[in-house]
């Protein structure tokens, strides 16, 4: 669900992504503070994104769409286990670990108020669909179920990495790859 940059909303989203890089605005940052950082008004952010939650959702969905684009390119030549390893390396890369933190922050807020995070919730199956496609290509007859379990396990391990950096994940990752 990539935002066309030609639209005013798309241009504003591009400015938000440029201003905050791989991260979302820190928790507790007001819409006015976010607007000041990107050189716009909070009213314009509210108009295009609806709320603070809408800004966070749009940013994270755009960041994850970019991730999925990269991972889709990897999926073209990877086996199911190879893609799992690439996904793991992608999201545990120190340059992207803040993205994982942002994911869990928004997931927690979405759990409290699903109606405000519809776009985020709709994007949650993207990785599962990608893994399902590769598993099917590899001849797996249980591809959708296997992909669902793998994504759940990876997200659990990733949450552990966010909460307790440096926790050894390789033994569990090895089990996932079997």
PDB file of C-alpha atoms in Angstrom:
ATOM      1  CA  UNK A   1       0.000   0.000   0.000  1.00  0.00           C
ATOM      2  CA  UNK A   2       2.584   2.499  -1.114  1.00  0.00           C
ATOM      3  CA  UNK A   3       1.572   6.136  -1.069  1.00  0.00           C
ATOM      4  CA  UNK A   4       1.908   7.992  -4.400  1.00  0.00           C
ATOM      5  CA  UNK A   5       4.451  10.761  -3.848  1.00  0.00           C
ATOM      6  CA  UNK A   6       2.572  12.913  -6.365  1.00  0.00           C
ATOM      7  CA  UNK A   7      -0.279  13.376  -3.878  1.00  0.00           C
ATOM      8  CA  UNK A   8      -0.034  15.967  -1.121  1.00  0.00           C
ATOM      9  CA  UNK A   9      -0.389  13.187   1.457  1.00  0.00           C
ATOM     10  CA  UNK A  10       2.347  11.196  -0.284  1.00  0.00           C
ATOM     11  CA  UNK A  11       4.717  14.166  -0.313  1.00  0.00           C
ATOM     12  CA  UNK A  12       4.023  14.816   3.366  1.00  0.00           C
ATOM     13  CA  UNK A  13       4.627  11.142   4.159  1.00  0.00           C
ATOM     14  CA  UNK A  14       7.931  11.281   2.254  1.00  0.00           C
ATOM     15  CA  UNK A  15       8.939  14.288   4.380  1.00  0.00           C
ATOM     16  CA  UNK A  16       8.016  12.429   7.570  1.00  0.00           C
ATOM     17  CA  UNK A  17      10.054   9.408   6.525  1.00  0.00           C
ATOM     18  CA  UNK A  18      12.984  11.613   5.579  1.00  0.00           C
ATOM     19  CA  UNK A  19      12.867  13.527   8.863  1.00  0.00           C
ATOM     20  CA  UNK A  20      12.661  10.462  11.097  1.00  0.00           C
ATOM     21  CA  UNK A  21      14.664   7.963   9.051  1.00  0.00           C
ATOM     22  CA  UNK A  22      14.297   4.360  10.180  1.00  0.00           C
ATOM     23  CA  UNK A  23      12.469   5.354  13.350  1.00  0.00           C
ATOM     24  CA  UNK A  24       9.046   6.611  14.240  1.00  0.00           C
ATOM     25  CA  UNK A  25       8.679   9.765  16.284  1.00  0.00           C
ATOM     26  CA  UNK A  26       9.557   8.973  19.922  1.00  0.00           C
ATOM     27  CA  UNK A  27       6.620   7.966  22.079  1.00  0.00           C
ATOM     28  CA  UNK A  28       5.088  11.007  23.675  1.00  0.00           C
ATOM     29  CA  UNK A  29       6.036  13.313  20.804  1.00  0.00           C
ATOM     30  CA  UNK A  30       3.048  15.523  20.080  1.00  0.00           C
ATOM     31  CA  UNK A  31       1.580  16.065  16.638  1.00  0.00           C
ATOM     32  CA  UNK A  32       2.726  19.697  16.899  1.00  0.00           C
ATOM     33  CA  UNK A  33       6.325  18.566  17.575  1.00  0.00           C
ATOM     34  CA  UNK A  34       6.207  16.123  14.658  1.00  0.00           C
ATOM     35  CA  UNK A  35       4.845  18.875  12.407  1.00  0.00           C
ATOM     36  CA  UNK A  36       7.581  21.286  13.495  1.00  0.00           C
ATOM     37  CA  UNK A  37      10.251  18.709  12.688  1.00  0.00           C
ATOM     38  CA  UNK A  38       8.991  18.294   9.119  1.00  0.00           C
ATOM     39  CA  UNK A  39       8.218  21.969   8.598  1.00  0.00           C
ATOM     40  CA  UNK A  40       4.451  21.797   8.398  1.00  0.00           C
ATOM     41  CA  UNK A  41       1.456  22.393  10.633  1.00  0.00           C
ATOM     42  CA  UNK A  42      -0.209  19.925  12.942  1.00  0.00           C
ATOM     43  CA  UNK A  43      -3.495  20.790  11.237  1.00  0.00           C
ATOM     44  CA  UNK A  44      -2.098  19.584   7.908  1.00  0.00           C
ATOM     45  CA  UNK A  45      -0.916  16.333   9.517  1.00  0.00           C
ATOM     46  CA  UNK A  46      -4.342  15.881  11.089  1.00  0.00           C
ATOM     47  CA  UNK A  47      -6.040  16.610   7.746  1.00  0.00           C
ATOM     48  CA  UNK A  48      -3.988  14.029   5.828  1.00  0.00           C
ATOM     49  CA  UNK A  49      -3.518  11.338   8.501  1.00  0.00           C
ATOM     50  CA  UNK A  50      -6.423  11.912  10.892  1.00  0.00           C
ATOM     51  CA  UNK A  51      -4.485  11.717  14.127  1.00  0.00           C
ATOM     52  CA  UNK A  52      -1.185  10.974  15.802  1.00  0.00           C
ATOM     53  CA  UNK A  53      -2.016   7.270  15.387  1.00  0.00           C
ATOM     54  CA  UNK A  54      -2.629   7.873  11.684  1.00  0.00           C
ATOM     55  CA  UNK A  55       0.804   9.454  11.258  1.00  0.00           C
ATOM     56  CA  UNK A  56       2.534   6.558  13.021  1.00  0.00           C
ATOM     57  CA  UNK A  57       0.545   4.006  11.053  1.00  0.00           C
ATOM     58  CA  UNK A  58       1.252   5.631   7.693  1.00  0.00           C
ATOM     59  CA  UNK A  59       4.962   5.852   8.457  1.00  0.00           C
ATOM     60  CA  UNK A  60       5.286   2.269   9.677  1.00  0.00           C
ATOM     61  CA  UNK A  61       3.196   0.844   6.830  1.00  0.00           C
ATOM     62  CA  UNK A  62       5.399   2.711   4.328  1.00  0.00           C
ATOM     63  CA  UNK A  63       8.595   1.512   6.027  1.00  0.00           C
ATOM     64  CA  UNK A  64       7.335  -2.077   6.084  1.00  0.00           C
ATOM     65  CA  UNK A  65       6.260  -1.853   2.425  1.00  0.00           C
ATOM     66  CA  UNK A  66       9.836  -0.885   1.568  1.00  0.00           C
ATOM     67  CA  UNK A  67      11.107  -3.827   3.643  1.00  0.00           C
ATOM     68  CA  UNK A  68       8.685  -6.170   1.902  1.00  0.00           C
ATOM     69  CA  UNK A  69       9.853  -4.913  -1.487  1.00  0.00           C
ATOM     70  CA  UNK A  70      13.440  -5.819  -0.574  1.00  0.00           C
ATOM     71  CA  UNK A  71      12.377  -9.172   0.834  1.00  0.00           C
ATOM     72  CA  UNK A  72      10.267  -9.903  -2.267  1.00  0.00           C
ATOM     73  CA  UNK A  73      13.364  -9.456  -4.400  1.00  0.00           C
ATOM     74  CA  UNK A  74      15.153 -11.954  -2.127  1.00  0.00           C
ATOM     75  CA  UNK A  75      12.186 -14.345  -2.373  1.00  0.00           C
ATOM     76  CA  UNK A  76      12.572 -14.603  -6.138  1.00  0.00           C
ATOM     77  CA  UNK A  77      15.662 -16.801  -5.734  1.00  0.00           C
ATOM     78  CA  UNK A  78      15.547 -18.011  -2.127  1.00  0.00           C
ATOM     79  CA  UNK A  79      14.288 -21.273  -0.730  1.00  0.00           C
ATOM     80  CA  UNK A  80      11.900 -21.144   2.226  1.00  0.00           C
ATOM     81  CA  UNK A  81      14.671 -21.593   4.844  1.00  0.00           C
ATOM     82  CA  UNK A  82      16.921 -19.085   3.038  1.00  0.00           C
ATOM     83  CA  UNK A  83      14.154 -16.499   3.019  1.00  0.00           C
ATOM     84  CA  UNK A  84      13.522 -17.034   6.731  1.00  0.00           C
ATOM     85  CA  UNK A  85      17.203 -16.385   7.434  1.00  0.00           C
ATOM     86  CA  UNK A  86      17.167 -13.265   5.231  1.00  0.00           C
ATOM     87  CA  UNK A  87      14.073 -11.949   6.995  1.00  0.00           C
ATOM     88  CA  UNK A  88      15.719 -12.538  10.364  1.00  0.00           C
ATOM     89  CA  UNK A  89      18.955 -10.812   9.332  1.00  0.00           C
ATOM     90  CA  UNK A  90      16.978  -7.933   7.804  1.00  0.00           C
ATOM     91  CA  UNK A  91      15.019  -7.164  10.954  1.00  0.00           C
ATOM     92  CA  UNK A  92      17.829  -7.817  13.448  1.00  0.00           C
ATOM     93  CA  UNK A  93      20.301  -5.665  11.545  1.00  0.00           C
ATOM     94  CA  UNK A  94      21.379  -2.999  14.073  1.00  0.00           C
ATOM     95  CA  UNK A  95      20.485  -0.316  11.518  1.00  0.00           C
ATOM     96  CA  UNK A  96      16.868  -1.558  11.501  1.00  0.00           C
ATOM     97  CA  UNK A  97      16.268  -2.684  15.072  1.00  0.00           C
ATOM     98  CA  UNK A  98      14.477   0.588  15.769  1.00  0.00           C
ATOM     99  CA  UNK A  99      11.979  -0.495  13.095  1.00  0.00           C
ATOM    100  CA  UNK A 100      11.284  -3.591  15.178  1.00  0.00           C
ATOM    101  CA  UNK A 101      10.735  -1.410  18.246  1.00  0.00           C
ATOM    102  CA  UNK A 102       8.356   0.764  16.225  1.00  0.00           C
ATOM    103  CA  UNK A 103       6.496  -2.313  14.998  1.00  0.00           C
ATOM    104  CA  UNK A 104       5.854  -3.525  18.539  1.00  0.00           C
ATOM    105  CA  UNK A 105       4.944  -0.026  19.737  1.00  0.00           C
ATOM    106  CA  UNK A 106       2.311   0.334  17.024  1.00  0.00           C
ATOM    107  CA  UNK A 107       1.140  -3.276  17.497  1.00  0.00           C
ATOM    108  CA  UNK A 108       0.547  -2.541  21.173  1.00  0.00           C
ATOM    109  CA  UNK A 109      -1.391   0.615  20.392  1.00  0.00           C
ATOM    110  CA  UNK A 110      -3.376  -1.263  17.712  1.00  0.00           C
ATOM    111  CA  UNK A 111      -4.298  -3.903  20.280  1.00  0.00           C
ATOM    112  CA  UNK A 112      -5.780  -1.137  22.451  1.00  0.00           C
ATOM    113  CA  UNK A 113      -7.576   0.690  19.633  1.00  0.00           C
ATOM    114  CA  UNK A 114      -7.867  -1.443  16.465  1.00  0.00           C
ATOM    115  CA  UNK A 115     -10.131   1.044  14.672  1.00  0.00           C
ATOM    116  CA  UNK A 116      -7.350   3.652  14.639  1.00  0.00           C
ATOM    117  CA  UNK A 117      -4.814   1.249  13.141  1.00  0.00           C
ATOM    118  CA  UNK A 118      -6.759  -0.400  10.319  1.00  0.00           C
ATOM    119  CA  UNK A 119      -3.991   0.112   7.724  1.00  0.00           C
ATOM    120  CA  UNK A 120      -1.355  -1.327  10.034  1.00  0.00           C
ATOM    121  CA  UNK A 121      -3.496  -4.351  10.886  1.00  0.00           C
ATOM    122  CA  UNK A 122      -4.226  -4.910   7.179  1.00  0.00           C
ATOM    123  CA  UNK A 123      -0.490  -4.960   6.459  1.00  0.00           C
ATOM    124  CA  UNK A 124       0.305  -7.659   9.024  1.00  0.00           C
ATOM    125  CA  UNK A 125      -0.190 -10.557   6.613  1.00  0.00           C
ATOM    126  CA  UNK A 126       2.244  -9.265   3.957  1.00  0.00           C
ATOM    127  CA  UNK A 127       5.183 -11.295   5.246  1.00  0.00           C
ATOM    128  CA  UNK A 128       3.035 -14.396   5.694  1.00  0.00           C
ATOM    129  CA  UNK A 129       1.829 -14.134   2.098  1.00  0.00           C
ATOM    130  CA  UNK A 130       5.405 -13.797   0.849  1.00  0.00           C
ATOM    131  CA  UNK A 131       6.564 -16.838   2.826  1.00  0.00           C
ATOM    132  CA  UNK A 132       3.501 -18.799   1.685  1.00  0.00           C
ATOM    133  CA  UNK A 133       4.367 -18.098  -1.934  1.00  0.00           C
ATOM    134  CA  UNK A 134       7.947 -19.337  -1.486  1.00  0.00           C
ATOM    135  CA  UNK A 135       6.851 -22.400   0.506  1.00  0.00           C
ATOM    136  CA  UNK A 136       4.390 -23.333  -2.240  1.00  0.00           C
ATOM    137  CA  UNK A 137       7.099 -22.887  -4.853  1.00  0.00           C
ATOM    138  CA  UNK A 138       9.242 -25.261  -2.790  1.00  0.00           C
ATOM    139  CA  UNK A 139       6.407 -27.833  -2.907  1.00  0.00           C
ATOM    140  CA  UNK A 140       5.107 -27.421   0.653  1.00  0.00           C
ATOM    141  CA  UNK A 141       1.492 -28.588   0.852  1.00  0.00           C
ATOM    142  CA  UNK A 142       0.999 -26.876   4.236  1.00  0.00           C
ATOM    143  CA  UNK A 143       2.438 -23.565   3.020  1.00  0.00           C
ATOM    144  CA  UNK A 144      -0.098 -21.110   4.549  1.00  0.00           C
ATOM    145  CA  UNK A 145       0.001 -22.774   7.978  1.00  0.00           C
ATOM    146  CA  UNK A 146       3.785 -23.118   7.955  1.00  0.00           C
ATOM    147  CA  UNK A 147       4.217 -19.469   6.936  1.00  0.00           C
ATOM    148  CA  UNK A 148       1.832 -18.338   9.686  1.00  0.00           C
ATOM    149  CA  UNK A 149       3.725 -20.291  12.346  1.00  0.00           C
ATOM    150  CA  UNK A 150       7.103 -19.047  11.088  1.00  0.00           C
ATOM    151  CA  UNK A 151       6.004 -15.389  11.114  1.00  0.00           C
ATOM    152  CA  UNK A 152       4.596 -15.785  14.634  1.00  0.00           C
ATOM    153  CA  UNK A 153       7.831 -17.411  15.821  1.00  0.00           C
ATOM    154  CA  UNK A 154      10.016 -14.777  14.145  1.00  0.00           C
ATOM    155  CA  UNK A 155       7.981 -11.963  15.690  1.00  0.00           C
ATOM    156  CA  UNK A 156       8.270 -13.614  19.097  1.00  0.00           C
ATOM    157  CA  UNK A 157      12.041 -13.939  18.751  1.00  0.00           C
ATOM    158  CA  UNK A 158      12.250 -10.380  17.478  1.00  0.00           C
ATOM    159  CA  UNK A 159      10.290  -9.113  20.472  1.00  0.00           C
ATOM    160  CA  UNK A 160      12.765 -10.942  22.694  1.00  0.00           C
ATOM    161  CA  UNK A 161      15.640  -9.195  20.869  1.00  0.00           C
ATOM    162  CA  UNK A 162      13.972  -5.810  21.368  1.00  0.00           C
ATOM    163  CA  UNK A 163      13.342  -6.416  25.075  1.00  0.00           C
ATOM    164  CA  UNK A 164      16.588  -8.259  25.835  1.00  0.00           C
ATOM    165  CA  UNK A 165      19.206  -7.360  23.212  1.00  0.00           C
ATOM    166  CA  UNK A 166      21.813 -10.019  22.715  1.00  0.00           C
ATOM    167  CA  UNK A 167      19.605 -12.909  23.811  1.00  0.00           C
ATOM    168  CA  UNK A 168      20.772 -15.905  21.777  1.00  0.00           C
ATOM    169  CA  UNK A 169      18.164 -16.588  19.101  1.00  0.00           C
ATOM    170  CA  UNK A 170      20.112 -19.072  16.993  1.00  0.00           C
ATOM    171  CA  UNK A 171      18.893 -22.247  18.764  1.00  0.00           C
ATOM    172  CA  UNK A 172      15.247 -21.240  18.269  1.00  0.00           C
ATOM    173  CA  UNK A 173      15.928 -19.996  14.751  1.00  0.00           C
ATOM    174  CA  UNK A 174      17.478 -23.391  13.993  1.00  0.00           C
ATOM    175  CA  UNK A 175      14.257 -25.092  15.045  1.00  0.00           C
ATOM    176  CA  UNK A 176      12.244 -22.790  12.806  1.00  0.00           C
ATOM    177  CA  UNK A 177      14.465 -23.643   9.863  1.00  0.00           C
ATOM    178  CA  UNK A 178      14.023 -27.426  10.305  1.00  0.00           C
TER     179      UNK A 178
END
